[in-house]
Structure formats: C-alpha cells, structure tokens
Coordinates of C-alpha atoms and ligand atoms in Angstrom, one line a residue:
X1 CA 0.0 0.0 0.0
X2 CA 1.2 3.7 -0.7
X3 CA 2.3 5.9 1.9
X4 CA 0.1 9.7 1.6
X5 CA 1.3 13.0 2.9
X6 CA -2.0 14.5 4.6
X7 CA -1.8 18.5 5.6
X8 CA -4.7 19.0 8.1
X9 CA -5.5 22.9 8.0
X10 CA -8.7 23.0 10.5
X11 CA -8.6 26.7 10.5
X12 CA -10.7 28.7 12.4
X13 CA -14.7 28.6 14.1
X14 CA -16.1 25.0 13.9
X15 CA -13.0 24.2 11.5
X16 CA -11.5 22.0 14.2
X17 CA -14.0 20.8 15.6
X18 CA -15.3 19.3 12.7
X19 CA -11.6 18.2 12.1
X20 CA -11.8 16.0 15.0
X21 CA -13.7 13.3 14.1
X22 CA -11.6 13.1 10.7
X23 CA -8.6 12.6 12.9
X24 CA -10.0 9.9 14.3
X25 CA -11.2 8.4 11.3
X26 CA -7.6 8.6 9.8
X27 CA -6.4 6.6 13.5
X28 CA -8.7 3.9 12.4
X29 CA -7.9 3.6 8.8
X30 CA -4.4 3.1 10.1
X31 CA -5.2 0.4 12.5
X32 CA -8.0 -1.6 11.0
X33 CA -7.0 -0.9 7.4
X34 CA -3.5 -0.7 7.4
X35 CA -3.9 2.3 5.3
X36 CA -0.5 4.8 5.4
X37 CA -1.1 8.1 6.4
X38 CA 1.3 11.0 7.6
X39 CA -0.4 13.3 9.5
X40 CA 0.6 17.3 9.0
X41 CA -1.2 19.7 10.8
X42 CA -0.7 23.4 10.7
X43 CA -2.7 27.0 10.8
X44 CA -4.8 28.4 8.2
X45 CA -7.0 32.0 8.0
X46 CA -6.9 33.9 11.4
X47 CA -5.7 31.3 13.5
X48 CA -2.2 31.7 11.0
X49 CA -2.9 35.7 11.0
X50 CA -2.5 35.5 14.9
X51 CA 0.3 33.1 15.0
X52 CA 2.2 33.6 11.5
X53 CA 0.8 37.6 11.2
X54 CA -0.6 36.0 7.4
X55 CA -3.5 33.8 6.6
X56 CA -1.2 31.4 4.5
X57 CA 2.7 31.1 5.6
X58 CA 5.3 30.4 2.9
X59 CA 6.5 27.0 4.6
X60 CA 2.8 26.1 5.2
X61 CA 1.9 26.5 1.3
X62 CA 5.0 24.6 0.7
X63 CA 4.0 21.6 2.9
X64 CA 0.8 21.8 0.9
X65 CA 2.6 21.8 -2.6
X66 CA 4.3 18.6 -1.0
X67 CA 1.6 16.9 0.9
X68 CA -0.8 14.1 -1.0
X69 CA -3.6 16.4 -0.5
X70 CA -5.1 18.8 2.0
X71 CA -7.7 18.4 4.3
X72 CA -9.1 22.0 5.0
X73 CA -11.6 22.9 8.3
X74 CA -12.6 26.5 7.6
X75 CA -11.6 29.9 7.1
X76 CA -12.5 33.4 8.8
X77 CA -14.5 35.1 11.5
X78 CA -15.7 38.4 12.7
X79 CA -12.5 39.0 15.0
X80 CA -10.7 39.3 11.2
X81 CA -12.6 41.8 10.1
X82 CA -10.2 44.7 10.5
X83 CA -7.3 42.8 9.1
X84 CA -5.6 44.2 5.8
X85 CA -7.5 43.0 2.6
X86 CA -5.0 41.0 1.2
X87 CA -4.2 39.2 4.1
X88 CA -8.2 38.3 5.2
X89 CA -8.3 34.6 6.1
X90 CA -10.0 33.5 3.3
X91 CA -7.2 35.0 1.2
X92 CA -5.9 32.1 2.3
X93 CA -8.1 29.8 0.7
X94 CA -8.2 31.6 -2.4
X95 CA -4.4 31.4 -2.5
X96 CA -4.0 27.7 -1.9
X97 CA -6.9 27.4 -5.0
X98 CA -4.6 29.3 -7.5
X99 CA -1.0 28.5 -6.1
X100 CA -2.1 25.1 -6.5
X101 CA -3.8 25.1 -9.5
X102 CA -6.5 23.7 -8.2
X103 CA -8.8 24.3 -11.2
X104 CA -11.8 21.7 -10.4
X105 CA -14.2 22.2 -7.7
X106 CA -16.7 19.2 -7.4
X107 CA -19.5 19.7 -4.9
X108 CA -21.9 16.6 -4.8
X109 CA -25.0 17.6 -3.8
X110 CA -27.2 14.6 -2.3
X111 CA -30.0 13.9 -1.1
X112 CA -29.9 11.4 1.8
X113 CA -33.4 9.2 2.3
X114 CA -33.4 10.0 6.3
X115 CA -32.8 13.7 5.6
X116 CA -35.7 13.9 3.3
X117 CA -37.5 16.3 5.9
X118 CA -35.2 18.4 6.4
X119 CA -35.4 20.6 2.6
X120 CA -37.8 23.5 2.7
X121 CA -38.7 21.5 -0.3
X122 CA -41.7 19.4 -1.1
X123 CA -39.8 15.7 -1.0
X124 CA -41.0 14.7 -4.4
X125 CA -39.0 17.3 -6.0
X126 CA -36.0 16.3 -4.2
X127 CA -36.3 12.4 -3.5
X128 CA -33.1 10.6 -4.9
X129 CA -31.6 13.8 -5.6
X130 CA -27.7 13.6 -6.9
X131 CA -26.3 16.4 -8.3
X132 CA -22.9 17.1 -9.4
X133 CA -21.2 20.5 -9.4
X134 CA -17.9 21.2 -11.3
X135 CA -16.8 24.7 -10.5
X136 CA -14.0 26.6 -12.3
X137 CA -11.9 27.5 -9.2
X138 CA -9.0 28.8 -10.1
X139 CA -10.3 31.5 -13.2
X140 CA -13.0 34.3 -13.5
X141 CA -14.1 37.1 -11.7
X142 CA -12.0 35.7 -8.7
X143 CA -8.9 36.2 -10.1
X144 CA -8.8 38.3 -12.8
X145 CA -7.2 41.6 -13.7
X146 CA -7.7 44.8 -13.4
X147 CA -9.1 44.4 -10.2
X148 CA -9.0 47.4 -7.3
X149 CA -10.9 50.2 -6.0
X150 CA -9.7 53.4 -8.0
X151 CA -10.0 57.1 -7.3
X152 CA -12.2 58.3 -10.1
X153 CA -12.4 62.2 -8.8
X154 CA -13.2 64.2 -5.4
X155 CA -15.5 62.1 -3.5
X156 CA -16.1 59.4 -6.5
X157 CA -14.1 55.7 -6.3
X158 CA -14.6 53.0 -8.3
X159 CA -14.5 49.4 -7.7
X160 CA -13.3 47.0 -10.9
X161 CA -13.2 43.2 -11.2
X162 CA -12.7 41.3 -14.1
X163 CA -14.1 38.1 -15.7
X164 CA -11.6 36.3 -17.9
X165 CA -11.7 33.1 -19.6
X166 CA -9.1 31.7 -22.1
X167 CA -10.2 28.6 -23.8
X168 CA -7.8 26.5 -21.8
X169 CA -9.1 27.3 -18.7
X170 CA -12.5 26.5 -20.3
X171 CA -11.8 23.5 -21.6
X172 CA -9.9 21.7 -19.3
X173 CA -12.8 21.8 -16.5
X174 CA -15.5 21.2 -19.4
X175 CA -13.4 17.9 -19.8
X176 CA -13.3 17.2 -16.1
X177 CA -17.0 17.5 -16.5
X178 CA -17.8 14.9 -18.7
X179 CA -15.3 12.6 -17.6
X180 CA -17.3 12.4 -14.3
X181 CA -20.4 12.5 -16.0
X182 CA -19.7 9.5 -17.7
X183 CA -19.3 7.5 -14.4
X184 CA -22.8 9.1 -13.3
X185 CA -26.0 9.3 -15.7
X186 CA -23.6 10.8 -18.7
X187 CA -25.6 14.6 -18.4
X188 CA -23.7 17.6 -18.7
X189 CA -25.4 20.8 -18.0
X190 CA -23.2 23.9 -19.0
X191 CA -24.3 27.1 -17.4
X192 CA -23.1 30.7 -18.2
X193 CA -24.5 34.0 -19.2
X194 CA -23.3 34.2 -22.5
X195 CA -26.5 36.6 -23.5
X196 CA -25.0 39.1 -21.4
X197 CA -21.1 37.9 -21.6
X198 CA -18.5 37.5 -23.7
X199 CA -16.7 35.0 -21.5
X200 CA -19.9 33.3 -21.6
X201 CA -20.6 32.9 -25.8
X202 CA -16.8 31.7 -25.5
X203 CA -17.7 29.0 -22.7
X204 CA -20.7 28.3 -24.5
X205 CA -18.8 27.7 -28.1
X206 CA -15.9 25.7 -26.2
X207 CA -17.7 23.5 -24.6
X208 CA -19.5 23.0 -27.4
X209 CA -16.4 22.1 -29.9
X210 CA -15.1 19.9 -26.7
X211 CA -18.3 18.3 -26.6
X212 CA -18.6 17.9 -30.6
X213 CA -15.3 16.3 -30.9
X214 CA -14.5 14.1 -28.1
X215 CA -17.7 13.3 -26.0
X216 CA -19.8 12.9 -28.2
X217 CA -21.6 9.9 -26.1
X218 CA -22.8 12.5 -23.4
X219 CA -25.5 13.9 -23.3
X220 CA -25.0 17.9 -23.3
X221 CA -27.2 21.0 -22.9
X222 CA -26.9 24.5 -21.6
X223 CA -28.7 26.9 -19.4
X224 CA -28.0 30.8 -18.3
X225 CA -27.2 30.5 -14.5
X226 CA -30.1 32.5 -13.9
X227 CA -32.3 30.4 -15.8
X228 CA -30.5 27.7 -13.9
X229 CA -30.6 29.0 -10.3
X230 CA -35.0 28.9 -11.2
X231 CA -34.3 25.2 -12.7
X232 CA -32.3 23.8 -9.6
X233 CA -35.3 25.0 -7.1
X234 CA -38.8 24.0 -9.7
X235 CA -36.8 20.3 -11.6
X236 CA -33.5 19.6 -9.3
X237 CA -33.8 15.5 -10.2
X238 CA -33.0 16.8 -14.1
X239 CA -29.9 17.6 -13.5
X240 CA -26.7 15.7 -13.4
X241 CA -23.5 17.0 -13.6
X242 CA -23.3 21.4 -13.4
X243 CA -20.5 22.6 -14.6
X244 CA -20.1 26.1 -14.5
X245 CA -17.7 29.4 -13.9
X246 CA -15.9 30.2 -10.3
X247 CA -18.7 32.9 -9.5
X248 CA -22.3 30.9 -10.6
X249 CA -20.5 28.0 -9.5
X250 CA -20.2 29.4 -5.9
X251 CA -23.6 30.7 -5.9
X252 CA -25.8 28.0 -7.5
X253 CA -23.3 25.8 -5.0
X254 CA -25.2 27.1 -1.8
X255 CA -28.3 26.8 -3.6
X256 CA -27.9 23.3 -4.5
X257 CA -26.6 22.5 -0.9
X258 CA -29.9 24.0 0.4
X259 CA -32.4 21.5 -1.2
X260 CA -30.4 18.9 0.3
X261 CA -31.3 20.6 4.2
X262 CA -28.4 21.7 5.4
X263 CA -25.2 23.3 3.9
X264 CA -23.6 21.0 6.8
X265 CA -24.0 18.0 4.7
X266 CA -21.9 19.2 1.9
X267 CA -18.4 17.6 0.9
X268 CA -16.1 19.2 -1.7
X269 CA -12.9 18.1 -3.6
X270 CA -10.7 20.9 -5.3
X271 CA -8.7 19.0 -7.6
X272 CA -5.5 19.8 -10.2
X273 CA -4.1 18.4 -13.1
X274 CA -2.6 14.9 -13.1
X275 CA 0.9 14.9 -13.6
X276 CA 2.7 12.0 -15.5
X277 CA 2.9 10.4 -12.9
X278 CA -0.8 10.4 -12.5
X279 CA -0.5 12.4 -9.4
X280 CA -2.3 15.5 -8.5
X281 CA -2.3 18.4 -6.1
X282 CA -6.2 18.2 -4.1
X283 CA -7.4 20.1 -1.3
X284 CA -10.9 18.5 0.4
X285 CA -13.3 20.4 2.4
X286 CA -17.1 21.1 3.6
X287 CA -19.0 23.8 1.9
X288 CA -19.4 25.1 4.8
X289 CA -18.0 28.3 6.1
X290 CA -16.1 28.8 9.7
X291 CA -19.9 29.6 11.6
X292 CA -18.5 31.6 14.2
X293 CA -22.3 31.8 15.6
X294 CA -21.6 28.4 17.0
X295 CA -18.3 27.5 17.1
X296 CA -16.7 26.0 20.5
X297 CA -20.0 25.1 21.3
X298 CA -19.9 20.9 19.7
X299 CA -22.6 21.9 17.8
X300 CA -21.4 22.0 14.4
X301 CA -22.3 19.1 12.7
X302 CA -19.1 17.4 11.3
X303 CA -20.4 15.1 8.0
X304 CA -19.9 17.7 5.4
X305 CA -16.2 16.9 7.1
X306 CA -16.2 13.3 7.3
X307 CA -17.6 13.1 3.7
X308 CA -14.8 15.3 1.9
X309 CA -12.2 13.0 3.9
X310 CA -14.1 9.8 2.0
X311 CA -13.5 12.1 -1.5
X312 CA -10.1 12.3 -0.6
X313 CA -10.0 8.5 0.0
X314 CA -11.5 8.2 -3.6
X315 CA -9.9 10.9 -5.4
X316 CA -6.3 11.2 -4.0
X317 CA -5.8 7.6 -2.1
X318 CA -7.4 5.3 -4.8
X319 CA -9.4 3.7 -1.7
X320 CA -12.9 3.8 -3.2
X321 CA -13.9 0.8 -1.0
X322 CA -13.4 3.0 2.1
X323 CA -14.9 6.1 0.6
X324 CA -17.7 4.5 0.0
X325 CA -17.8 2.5 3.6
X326 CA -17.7 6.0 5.3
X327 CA -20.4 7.3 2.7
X328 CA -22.7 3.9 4.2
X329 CA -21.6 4.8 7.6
X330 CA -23.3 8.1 7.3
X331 CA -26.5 6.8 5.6
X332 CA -26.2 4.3 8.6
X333 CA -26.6 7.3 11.5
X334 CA -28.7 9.4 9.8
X335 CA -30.9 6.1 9.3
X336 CA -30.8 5.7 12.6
X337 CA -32.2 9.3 13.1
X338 CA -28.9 10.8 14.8
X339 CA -29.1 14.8 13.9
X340 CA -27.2 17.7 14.8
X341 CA -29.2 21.2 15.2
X342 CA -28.8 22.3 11.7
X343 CA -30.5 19.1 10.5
X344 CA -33.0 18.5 13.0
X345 CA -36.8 19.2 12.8
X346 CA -38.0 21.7 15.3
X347 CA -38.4 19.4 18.6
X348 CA -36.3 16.6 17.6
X349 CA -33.7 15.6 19.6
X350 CA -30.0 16.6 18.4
X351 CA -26.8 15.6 19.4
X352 CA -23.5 17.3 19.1
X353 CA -20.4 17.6 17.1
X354 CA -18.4 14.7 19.0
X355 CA -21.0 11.9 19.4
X356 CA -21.9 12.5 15.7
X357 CA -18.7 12.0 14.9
X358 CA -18.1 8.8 17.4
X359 CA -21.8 7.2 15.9
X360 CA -20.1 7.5 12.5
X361 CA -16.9 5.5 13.6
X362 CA -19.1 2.9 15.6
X363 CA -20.8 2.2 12.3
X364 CA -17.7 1.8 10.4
X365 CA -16.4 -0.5 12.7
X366 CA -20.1 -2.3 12.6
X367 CA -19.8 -2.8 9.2
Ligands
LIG1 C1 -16.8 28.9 -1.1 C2 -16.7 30.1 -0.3 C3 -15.5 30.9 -0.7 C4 -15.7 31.4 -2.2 C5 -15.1 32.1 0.1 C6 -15.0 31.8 1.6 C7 -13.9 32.8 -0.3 O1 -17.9 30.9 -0.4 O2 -15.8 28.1 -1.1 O3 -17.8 28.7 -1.7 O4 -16.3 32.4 -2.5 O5 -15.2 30.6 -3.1
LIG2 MG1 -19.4 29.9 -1.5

C-alpha cells in the first residue's frame, strides 16, 4: 500500500472541531486498514494571522505543494474583520486554490433518504436527488485583472473586477465535467450567461467544440445561471452533472446544498491536473463556512467533514472501498435518526459535534 502526505488545516470557528472526528477516522484507517497516512497539521486563515501575522505562511503552502492532499476545516471570523485586505483569512483559501492550481471544484449535492424532511422543499421534487457541481476555481471574476478600487475624482471611487476566460481554462474543466459524468448518468449541464457575456458565448462555443469532438456519447445542454438557479429550485432531479464558472459555480453551489437541508451536509474536492505520474495536487473540504455563531460550542455538525475525507480517499488515495464505507456509515446514523441542530426538525432531539462524529466511527467499525 502507498504511503500519503495528509496536511490537516482545521482553521478557524467550527474548522477543528469538525476536524476532530476526521482525525480519528484517519487513527482507524491506520489500524484496521492498514492504510499509510502521515499526519501534518498546521494554521490556516486567522488562526495563522494571529500566530504567523498571514493567513497562508510560505512554509505552510510549501508543505501543501508537497503533501498528497489537503484536508481543510474552515476559514474566517468576525475578529478578522479589521485585518488588511489582502491578508483576510479567506485569502488564504483563495491562494491555496490558485497556487495550487486547483482548477476543479466538485461539490456533490445529495439527497440522503433520512434527511428527506429536512429541505424547505416538497420531497417529491427532491427524492433521490444527486447532483454534481464542477466549478472553475481557479479562473474568472475571482482572479482576474484589473481588479481594485480606484480614485475616479473628489469624493467618486470606483471598484473593478474582471471576468476572464481563455479557452484553456474553459476546456480543461468542461473535460473534467464529462469525464465524471460518464461514471454518473452521462448529463452535462453547461451554465453561463453568455447573452449578457463574452466570457460566456466563448464558454458556450468551447464546450460546445469539446463536446462535438470528443464526448460525443454524453449527453450535453446549456442553461444561463439564472435560468438555472429557477431550474435547480422547480426540476432539481433533471440535472446531473453542473459545470459552471468560479462565481455561478459558488452561488448556485449554496443553492444546491440548500435543497439537500443543510449546507452542513456538503463535501467538496478541489482537484488539479494529473501529472505524468498520475499524481495531482487536491485540497478537500465542507462547503461550509467557519460559523463563528456556533463555534466551540460541539454543535457543528461534522459530515460535510467526514464526507470530503471519503472524496479524498476516492480521489487522492485510490481507496474507493473505504470512501464508499464512510459514505454507508453516514446513511447508517442518519438512518438511525442521529441529527445535529442544523439538520433536526423543530423538537427533535440533536446531538453534538463529537457523538456524531463517534456514531459515524461505531458504524464503520459495525460494518
Ligand atoms: C466557497 C466560499 C469561498 C468562495 C469564500 C470563503 C472565499 O464561499 O468556497 O464557496 O467564495 O469561493
Ligand atoms: Mg461559497
């Protein structure tokens, strides 16, 4: 069995504590599986601000150049607020993106059976849900140039970003797209504003010719986000695979983790190119954000956590037998009815961040 690098960055609010039970979970797949992990753990976002006076230190974005993958908690938090723009916590995040190269965002939007209840939607417009969001990550509005707030005259500033796409960046994710979607139910939904956007005819037209010439055997259609964002809430079971740009990919992200219930449910995987060596830089996390509302308080609920770890099994560790064991494990408690606040009905009992995370591990080991 390979030997994997792991760089655990819980980060700040309910980042470590929903780093815990992963921890754990990596203990157990060292014991019971024999798997290999090394274990890394360092600051990200404020916690690094405090201790490293920046969100991402040079020797902690080297360790995460080096490391198999990264396991990231969550970023930011009011106390932040006042730092210096460019070194916000979640500059942090959006420098181990780019830096990285980490151009493919998937975020897996499911519907679990137990957790039917707990979408402010009707359940037969969301039963069996299981949707696929690629997101361009590393490209767009979010890193392009000019960017700034300029002095226009006395009293008048203005505030610039850009959205750029080459066709490189365009095509690369398109393809990660229908490679994926051929392991699902082979549907590619493209989504951009390309009646408003230049970037967007040129998305439109790329994936189109990528489409055209070498996936051929998927089925493809397209969609303005907007008309999208309507499509996701009124016919969510018609979609398979999203993929879309870094700024209607973050948006119609949230959305989609919404019909599921709960944003704390939500795994992602930020993935790179392969190299020859069929290795690639990946960073997991939840969708989540930091929730300094309740952080400290073993409330959080630590799935969206426990299910990124299982994409990094499948994605970065080639253990797709113990991906999808953890993935059962969580079907198992939820089954079970074991809910934490955010995905509880109003008067149903709720447990915390730890004993969700210990009920996970009990039915792993059950298994
Ligand atoms: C996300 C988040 C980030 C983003 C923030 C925290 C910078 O909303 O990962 O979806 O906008 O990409
Ligand atoms: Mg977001």
């Amino acid at each position: 069995m390979n030997s994997y690098d792991i760089l655990m960055l819980a980060g700040d609010g309910i980042g470590p504590e929903v780093m815990n039970p992963v921890r754990r979970l990596i203990l157990w797949l060292k014991d019971e599986k024999g798997a290999r992990f090394n274990l890394h753990e360092d600051d990200v976002g404020g916690a690094a601000f405090d201790r490293y006076g920046t969100p991402l230190s040079a020797h902690t974005l080297a360790a995460a150049r080096e490391a198999d993958c990264v396991m990231l908690g969550a970023v930011g938090g009011p106390q932040w607020d006042k730092a210096p723009y460019d070194r916000r916590p979640e500059a942090a995040l959006l420098s181990l993106r780019k830096e990285l190269d980490l151009f493919a965002n998937l975020r897996p939007a499911m519907v679990f059976d137990a957790l039917i209840d707990a979408s402010t939607l009707k359940p037969e417009v969301i039963r069996g849900l299981d949707i696929l969001i690629v997101r361009e990550l590393t490209g767009g509005i979010y890193f392009g140039a000019p960017r700034g707030i300029f002095d226009v005259s006395a009293g008048e500033r203005k505030g610039v970003n850009t959205q750029v796409y080459t066709s490189t960046e365009i095509r690369r994710v398109a393809r990660v797209a229908f490679e994926l979607a051929r392991h699902r139910r082979n549907r590619v939904c493209s989504c951009e504003k390309g009646n408003v956007m230049e970037s967007g005819r040129l998305w439109r037209e790329d994936v189109t010719a990528l489409h055209a010439k070498e996936y051929k055997d998927v089925e493809l259609t397209h969609m303005y986000a907007d008309a999208c964002a309507m499509m996701l809430l009124r016919k969510p079971l018609d979609f398979d695979v999203i993929v879309t740009d870094n700024l209607f990919g973050d948006i119609l992200s949230d959305e989609a983790a919404m019909l599921t219930g709960s944003i704390g449910m939500l795994p992602s995987a930020s993935l790179g190119a392969p190299n020859a060596g069929g290795k690639r830089h990946a960073m997991y996390e939840p969708v989540h954000g930091s929730a300094p509302d309740i952080a400290g308080q073993d409330k959080a609920n630590p799935l969206a956590t426990l299910l990124s770890f299982a994409m990094a099994l499948r994605y970065s560790f080639a253990m797709g037998k113990e991906a999808a064991a953890v993935e059962a494990a969580v079907r198992k408690v939820l089954a079970d009815g074991k809910r934490t606040g955010d995905i509880a009905r109003p008067g149903e009992k709720s447990i915390g961040t730890e004993e969700m995370g210990d009920a996970v591990l009990k039915a792993l080991g059950n298994q």
